[in-house]
Tab-separated table of C-alpha atoms in Angstrom:
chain	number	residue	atom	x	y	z
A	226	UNK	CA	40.112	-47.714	1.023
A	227	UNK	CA	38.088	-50.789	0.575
A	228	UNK	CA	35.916	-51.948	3.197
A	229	UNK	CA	37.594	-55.203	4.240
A	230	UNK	CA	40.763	-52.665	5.070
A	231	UNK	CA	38.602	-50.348	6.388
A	232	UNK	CA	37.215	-52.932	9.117
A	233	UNK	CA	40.759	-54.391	9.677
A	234	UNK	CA	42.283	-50.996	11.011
A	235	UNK	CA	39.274	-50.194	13.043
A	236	UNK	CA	39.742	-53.846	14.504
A	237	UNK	CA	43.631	-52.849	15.612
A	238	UNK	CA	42.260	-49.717	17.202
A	239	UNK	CA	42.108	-47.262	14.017
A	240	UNK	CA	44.171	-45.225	11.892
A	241	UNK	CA	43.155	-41.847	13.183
A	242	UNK	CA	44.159	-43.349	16.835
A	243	UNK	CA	47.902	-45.228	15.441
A	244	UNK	CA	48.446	-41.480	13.367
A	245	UNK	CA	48.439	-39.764	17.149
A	246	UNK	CA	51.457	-41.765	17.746
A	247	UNK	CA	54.865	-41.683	16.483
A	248	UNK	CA	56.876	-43.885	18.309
A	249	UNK	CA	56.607	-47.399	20.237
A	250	UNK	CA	58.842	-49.267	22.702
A	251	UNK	CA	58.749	-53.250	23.564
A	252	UNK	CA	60.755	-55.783	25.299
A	253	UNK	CA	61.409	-58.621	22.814
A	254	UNK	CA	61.848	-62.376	24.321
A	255	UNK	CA	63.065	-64.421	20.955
A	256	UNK	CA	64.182	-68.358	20.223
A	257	UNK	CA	63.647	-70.376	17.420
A	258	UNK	CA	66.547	-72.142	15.362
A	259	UNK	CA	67.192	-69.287	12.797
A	260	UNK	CA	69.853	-67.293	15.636
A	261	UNK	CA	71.723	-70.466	15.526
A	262	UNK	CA	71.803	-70.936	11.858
A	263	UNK	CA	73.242	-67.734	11.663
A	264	UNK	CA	76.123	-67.824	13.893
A	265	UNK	CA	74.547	-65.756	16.388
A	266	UNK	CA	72.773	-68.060	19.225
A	267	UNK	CA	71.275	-65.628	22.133
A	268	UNK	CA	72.238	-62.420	21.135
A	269	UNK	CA	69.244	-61.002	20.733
A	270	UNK	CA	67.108	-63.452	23.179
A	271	UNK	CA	65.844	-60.709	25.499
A	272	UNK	CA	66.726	-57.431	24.376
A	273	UNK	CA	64.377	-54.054	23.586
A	274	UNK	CA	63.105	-52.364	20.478
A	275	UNK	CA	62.312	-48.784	19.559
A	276	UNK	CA	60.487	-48.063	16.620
A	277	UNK	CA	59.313	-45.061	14.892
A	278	UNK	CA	55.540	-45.980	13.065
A	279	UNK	CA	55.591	-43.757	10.001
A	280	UNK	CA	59.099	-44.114	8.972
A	281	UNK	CA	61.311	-47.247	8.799
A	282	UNK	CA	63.326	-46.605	11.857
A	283	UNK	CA	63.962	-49.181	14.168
A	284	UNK	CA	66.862	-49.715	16.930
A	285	UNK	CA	67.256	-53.131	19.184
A	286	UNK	CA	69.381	-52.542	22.313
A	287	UNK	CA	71.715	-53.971	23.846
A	288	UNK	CA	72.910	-55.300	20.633
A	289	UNK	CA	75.255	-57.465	21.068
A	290	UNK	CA	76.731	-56.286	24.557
A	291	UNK	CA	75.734	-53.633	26.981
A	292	UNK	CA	75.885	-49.945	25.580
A	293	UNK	CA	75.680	-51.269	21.958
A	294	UNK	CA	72.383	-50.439	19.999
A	295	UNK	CA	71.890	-50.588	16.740
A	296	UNK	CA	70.234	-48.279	14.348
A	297	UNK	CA	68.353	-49.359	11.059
A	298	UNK	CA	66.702	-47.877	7.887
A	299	UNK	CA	66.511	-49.325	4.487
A	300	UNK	CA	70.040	-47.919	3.308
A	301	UNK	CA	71.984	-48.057	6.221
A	302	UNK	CA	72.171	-50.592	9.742
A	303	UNK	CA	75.008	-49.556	12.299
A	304	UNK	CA	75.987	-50.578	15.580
A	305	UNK	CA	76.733	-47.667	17.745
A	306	UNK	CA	77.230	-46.521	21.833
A	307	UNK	CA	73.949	-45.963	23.333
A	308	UNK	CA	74.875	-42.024	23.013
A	309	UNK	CA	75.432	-42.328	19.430
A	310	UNK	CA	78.698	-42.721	18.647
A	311	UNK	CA	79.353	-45.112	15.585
A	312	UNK	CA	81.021	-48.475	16.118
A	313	UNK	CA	80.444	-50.393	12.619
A	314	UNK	CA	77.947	-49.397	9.873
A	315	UNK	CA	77.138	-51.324	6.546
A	316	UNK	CA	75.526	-49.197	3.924
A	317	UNK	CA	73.027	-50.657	1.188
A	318	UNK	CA	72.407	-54.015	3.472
A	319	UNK	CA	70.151	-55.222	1.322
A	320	UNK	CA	72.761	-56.069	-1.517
A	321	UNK	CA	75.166	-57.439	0.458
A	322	UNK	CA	72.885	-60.317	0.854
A	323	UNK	CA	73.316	-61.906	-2.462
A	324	UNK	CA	73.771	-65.092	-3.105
A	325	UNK	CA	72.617	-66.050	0.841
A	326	UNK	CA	70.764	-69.513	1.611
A	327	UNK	CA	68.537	-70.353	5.145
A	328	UNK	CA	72.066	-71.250	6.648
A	329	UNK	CA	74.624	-68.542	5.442
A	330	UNK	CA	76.020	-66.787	8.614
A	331	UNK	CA	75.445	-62.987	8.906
A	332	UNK	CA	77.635	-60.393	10.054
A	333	UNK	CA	76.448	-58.400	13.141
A	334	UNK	CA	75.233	-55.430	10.389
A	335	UNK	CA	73.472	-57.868	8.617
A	336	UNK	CA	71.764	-59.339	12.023
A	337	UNK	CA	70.816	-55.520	12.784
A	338	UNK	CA	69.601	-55.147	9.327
A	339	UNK	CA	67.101	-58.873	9.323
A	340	UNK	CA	65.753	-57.665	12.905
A	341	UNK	CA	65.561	-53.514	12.443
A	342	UNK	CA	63.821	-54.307	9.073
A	343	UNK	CA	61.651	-57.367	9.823
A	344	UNK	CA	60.095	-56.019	13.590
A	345	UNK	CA	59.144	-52.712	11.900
A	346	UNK	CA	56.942	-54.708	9.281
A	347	UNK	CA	55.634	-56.765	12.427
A	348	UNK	CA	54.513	-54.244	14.364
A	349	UNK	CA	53.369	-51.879	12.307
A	350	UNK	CA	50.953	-54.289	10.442
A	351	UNK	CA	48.156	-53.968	9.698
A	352	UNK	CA	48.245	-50.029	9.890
A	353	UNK	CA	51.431	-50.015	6.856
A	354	UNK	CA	48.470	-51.475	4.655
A	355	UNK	CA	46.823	-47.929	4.700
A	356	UNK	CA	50.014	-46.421	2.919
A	357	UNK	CA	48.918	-45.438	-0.584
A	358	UNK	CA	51.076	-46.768	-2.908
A	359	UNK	CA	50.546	-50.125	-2.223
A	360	UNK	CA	48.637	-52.983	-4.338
A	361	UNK	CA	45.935	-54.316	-2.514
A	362	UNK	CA	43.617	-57.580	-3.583
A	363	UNK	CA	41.010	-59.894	-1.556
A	364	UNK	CA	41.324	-63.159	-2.340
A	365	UNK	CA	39.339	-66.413	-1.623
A	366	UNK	CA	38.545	-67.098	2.072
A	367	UNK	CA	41.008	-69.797	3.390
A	368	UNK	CA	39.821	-72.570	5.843
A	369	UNK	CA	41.711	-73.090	8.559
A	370	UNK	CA	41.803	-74.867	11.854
A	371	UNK	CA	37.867	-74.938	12.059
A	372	UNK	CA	38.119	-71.083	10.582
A	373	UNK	CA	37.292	-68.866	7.681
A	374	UNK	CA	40.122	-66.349	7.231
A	375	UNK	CA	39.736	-63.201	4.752
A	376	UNK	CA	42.850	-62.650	2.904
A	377	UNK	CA	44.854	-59.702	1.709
A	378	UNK	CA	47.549	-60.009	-0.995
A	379	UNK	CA	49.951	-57.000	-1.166
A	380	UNK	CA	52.017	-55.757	-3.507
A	381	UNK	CA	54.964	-53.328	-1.329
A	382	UNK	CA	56.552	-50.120	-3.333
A	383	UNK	CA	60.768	-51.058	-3.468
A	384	UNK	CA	61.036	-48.610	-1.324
A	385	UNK	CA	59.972	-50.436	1.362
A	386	UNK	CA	62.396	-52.825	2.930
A	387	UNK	CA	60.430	-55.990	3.220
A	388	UNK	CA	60.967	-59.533	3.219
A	389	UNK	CA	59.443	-60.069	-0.519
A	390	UNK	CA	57.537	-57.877	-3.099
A	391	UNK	CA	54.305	-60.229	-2.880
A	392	UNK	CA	52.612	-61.043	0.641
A	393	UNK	CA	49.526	-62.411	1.708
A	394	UNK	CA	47.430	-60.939	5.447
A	395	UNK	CA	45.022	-63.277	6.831
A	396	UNK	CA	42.446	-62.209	8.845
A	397	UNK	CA	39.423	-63.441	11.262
A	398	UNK	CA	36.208	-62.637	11.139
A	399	UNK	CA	36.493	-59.918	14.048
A	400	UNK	CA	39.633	-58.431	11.722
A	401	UNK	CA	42.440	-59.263	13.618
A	402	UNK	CA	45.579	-60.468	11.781
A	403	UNK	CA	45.932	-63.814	12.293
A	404	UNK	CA	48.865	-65.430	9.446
A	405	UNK	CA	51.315	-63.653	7.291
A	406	UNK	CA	52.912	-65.133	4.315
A	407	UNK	CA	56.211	-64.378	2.487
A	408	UNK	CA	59.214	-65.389	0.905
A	409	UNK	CA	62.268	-64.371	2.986
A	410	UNK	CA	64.127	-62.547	-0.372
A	411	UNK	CA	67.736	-62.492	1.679
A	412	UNK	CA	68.021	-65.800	2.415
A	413	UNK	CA	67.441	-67.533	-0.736
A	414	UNK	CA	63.981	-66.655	-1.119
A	415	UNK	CA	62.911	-69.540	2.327
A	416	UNK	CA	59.003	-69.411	2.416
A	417	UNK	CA	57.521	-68.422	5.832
A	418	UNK	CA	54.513	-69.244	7.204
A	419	UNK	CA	54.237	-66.480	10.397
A	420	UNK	CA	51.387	-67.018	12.436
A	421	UNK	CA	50.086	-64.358	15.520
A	422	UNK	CA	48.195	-64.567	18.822
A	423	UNK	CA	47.614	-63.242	22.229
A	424	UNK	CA	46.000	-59.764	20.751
A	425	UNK	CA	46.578	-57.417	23.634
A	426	UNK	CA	45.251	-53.404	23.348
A	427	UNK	CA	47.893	-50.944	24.492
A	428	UNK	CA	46.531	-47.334	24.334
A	429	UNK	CA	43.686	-48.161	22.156
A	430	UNK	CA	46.405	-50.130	19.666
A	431	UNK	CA	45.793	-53.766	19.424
A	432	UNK	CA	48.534	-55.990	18.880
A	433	UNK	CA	49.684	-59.142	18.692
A	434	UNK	CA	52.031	-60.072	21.152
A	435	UNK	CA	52.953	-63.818	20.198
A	436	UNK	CA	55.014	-64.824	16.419
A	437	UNK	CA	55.416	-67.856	15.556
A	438	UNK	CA	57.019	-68.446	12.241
A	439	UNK	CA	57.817	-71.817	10.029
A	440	UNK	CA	58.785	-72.954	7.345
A	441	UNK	CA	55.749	-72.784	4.700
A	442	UNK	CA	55.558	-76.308	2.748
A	443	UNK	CA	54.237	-76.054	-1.024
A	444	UNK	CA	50.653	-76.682	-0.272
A	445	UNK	CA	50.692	-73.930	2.630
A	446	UNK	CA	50.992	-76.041	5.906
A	447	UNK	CA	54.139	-76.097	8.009
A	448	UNK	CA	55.324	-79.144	10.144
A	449	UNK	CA	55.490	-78.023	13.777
A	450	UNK	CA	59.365	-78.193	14.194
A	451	UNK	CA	61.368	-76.533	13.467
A	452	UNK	CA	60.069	-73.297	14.687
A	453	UNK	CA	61.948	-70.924	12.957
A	454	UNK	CA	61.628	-67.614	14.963
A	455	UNK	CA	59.473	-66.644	18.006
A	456	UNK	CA	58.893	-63.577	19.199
A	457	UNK	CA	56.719	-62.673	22.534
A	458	UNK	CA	56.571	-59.128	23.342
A	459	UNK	CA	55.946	-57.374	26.874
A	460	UNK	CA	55.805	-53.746	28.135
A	461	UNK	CA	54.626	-52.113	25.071
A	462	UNK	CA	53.795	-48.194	24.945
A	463	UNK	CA	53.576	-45.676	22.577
A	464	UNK	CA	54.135	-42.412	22.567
C-alpha cells in the first residue's frame, strides 16, 4: 500500500478499526433535480439505508411506500415487504440500462439499483481503495479554491458495480476526501463532479456527511445550478 493510501485510511479512522465492523445504518435527507428527471420526485427524500462494508449489499427503506425496502447487489435489485417477501425484482440491472441519457425515466428496480449501488461506493470510500485488485495512481496536485488537493486515479475490477471503470479521489492535506470524479456509465456516460463536507467521526469512522454533486464541465469546474443530487446524512452507527 503506498503511503499517500496509507495516510488517507488512517485519516478516516483506519482500516484495522472499519475491518471491526460489518455493517452501517444512516438516515438519508436527498434533493437535487436528478429524482425529477427520472420520474420519481420525493421518493426517496428522507428515507434510511443499511449497508453491509465488505460486500456490495445495500437496502433503502421505505422504498417507495411504508413496508417496502429494497434490496441491492450487483446482479440483482428487488423491492420486497420489510420481512422479506418479494414484490418485484430485476436481475442483471446493469444491462437493462442501455441506451439511457441524463433524462430517461427509470423503473422503480432501476431507482433501487442507481441508489443501492451508488451509496455503497459513497460510504464506503475511501476504505474500498484498500481492496487489492484495484489500479491505483497519484497524479499531479490540483489547485483548488485556495487548496492543494492530492489525487488518486482508480481503476475498479468489473466486478464492482460502479458508476465508471476510471475515477479520480481528491484529497486535503489532512487526508480527508474532499471531490470525486466519474462518468455516470448508465446514463449516457453524464460527467459528475461530487464534492464532500461536514467530516463527522462515528465510532472512530470519519465520514462525510454532506454530497453535493454537478455536472462536471470539460475543463473540470461545474456551474452552481443545477445541483444534481444532495445527500446529508444523520444518525449514523455501525455495528
Amino acid at each position: 500500500m503506498n503511503a499517500l493510501l496509507q495516510h488517507i485510511l488512517e485519516a478516516h479512522g483506519g482500516l484495522h478499526r472499519w475491518n471491526g465492523f460489518s455493517t452501517m445504518r444512516a438516515h438519508l435527507s436527498q434533493g437535487g433535480v436528478l429524482w425529477h428527471l427520472k420520474g420519481k420526485p420525493g421518493m426517496l427524500d428522507e428515507v434510511d439505508v443499511q449497508l453491509e462494508l465488505h460486500r456490495p449489499w445495500t437496502s433503502h427503506s421505505p422504498f417507495g411506500g411504508a413496508g417496502r425496502r429494497s434490496a441491492v447487489t450487483p446482479e440483482r435489485a428487488a423491492i420486497e415487504t420489510t420481512e422479506g417477501a418479494p414484490i418485484e425484482e430485476l436481475r442483471d440491472p446493469r444491462a437493462s440500462f442501455a441506451g439511457h441519457a441524463l433524462d430517461t425515466p427509470w423503473s422503480d428496480t432501476q431507482l433501487a439499483y442507481f441508489v443501492g449501488y451508488a451509496i455503497w461506493n459513497y460510504l464506503t470510500m475511501p476504505f474500498t481503495l484498500a481492496v487489492p485488485d484495484l489500479e491505483i495512481a497519484e497524479l499531479p496536485p490540483h489547485q483548488e479554491d485556495g487548496r492543494s488537493l492530492r489525487r488518486l486515479q482508480v481503476r475498479f475490477p468489473e466486478r464492482l458495480a460502479t458508476h465508471s471503470p476510471v475515477q479520480t479521489f481528491y484529497f486535503s492535506e489532512d487526508g480527508l476526501l474532499r471531490r470525486h470524479d466519474y462518468e455516470v456509465d448508465i446514463s449516457g456516460g453524464a460527467p459528475a463532479v461530487h464534492y464532500l463536507s461536514d467530516h463527522l467521526t462515528v465510532q472512530g469512522i470519519t465520514l462525510p456527511t454532506t454530497h453535493m454533486i454537478y455536472v462536471r464541465k470539460p475543463d473540470g469546474s461545474h456551474d452552481p445550478e443545477p445541483l444534481v443530487v444532495s445527500i446529508r446524512l444523520s444518525e449514523v452507527a455501525f455495528a
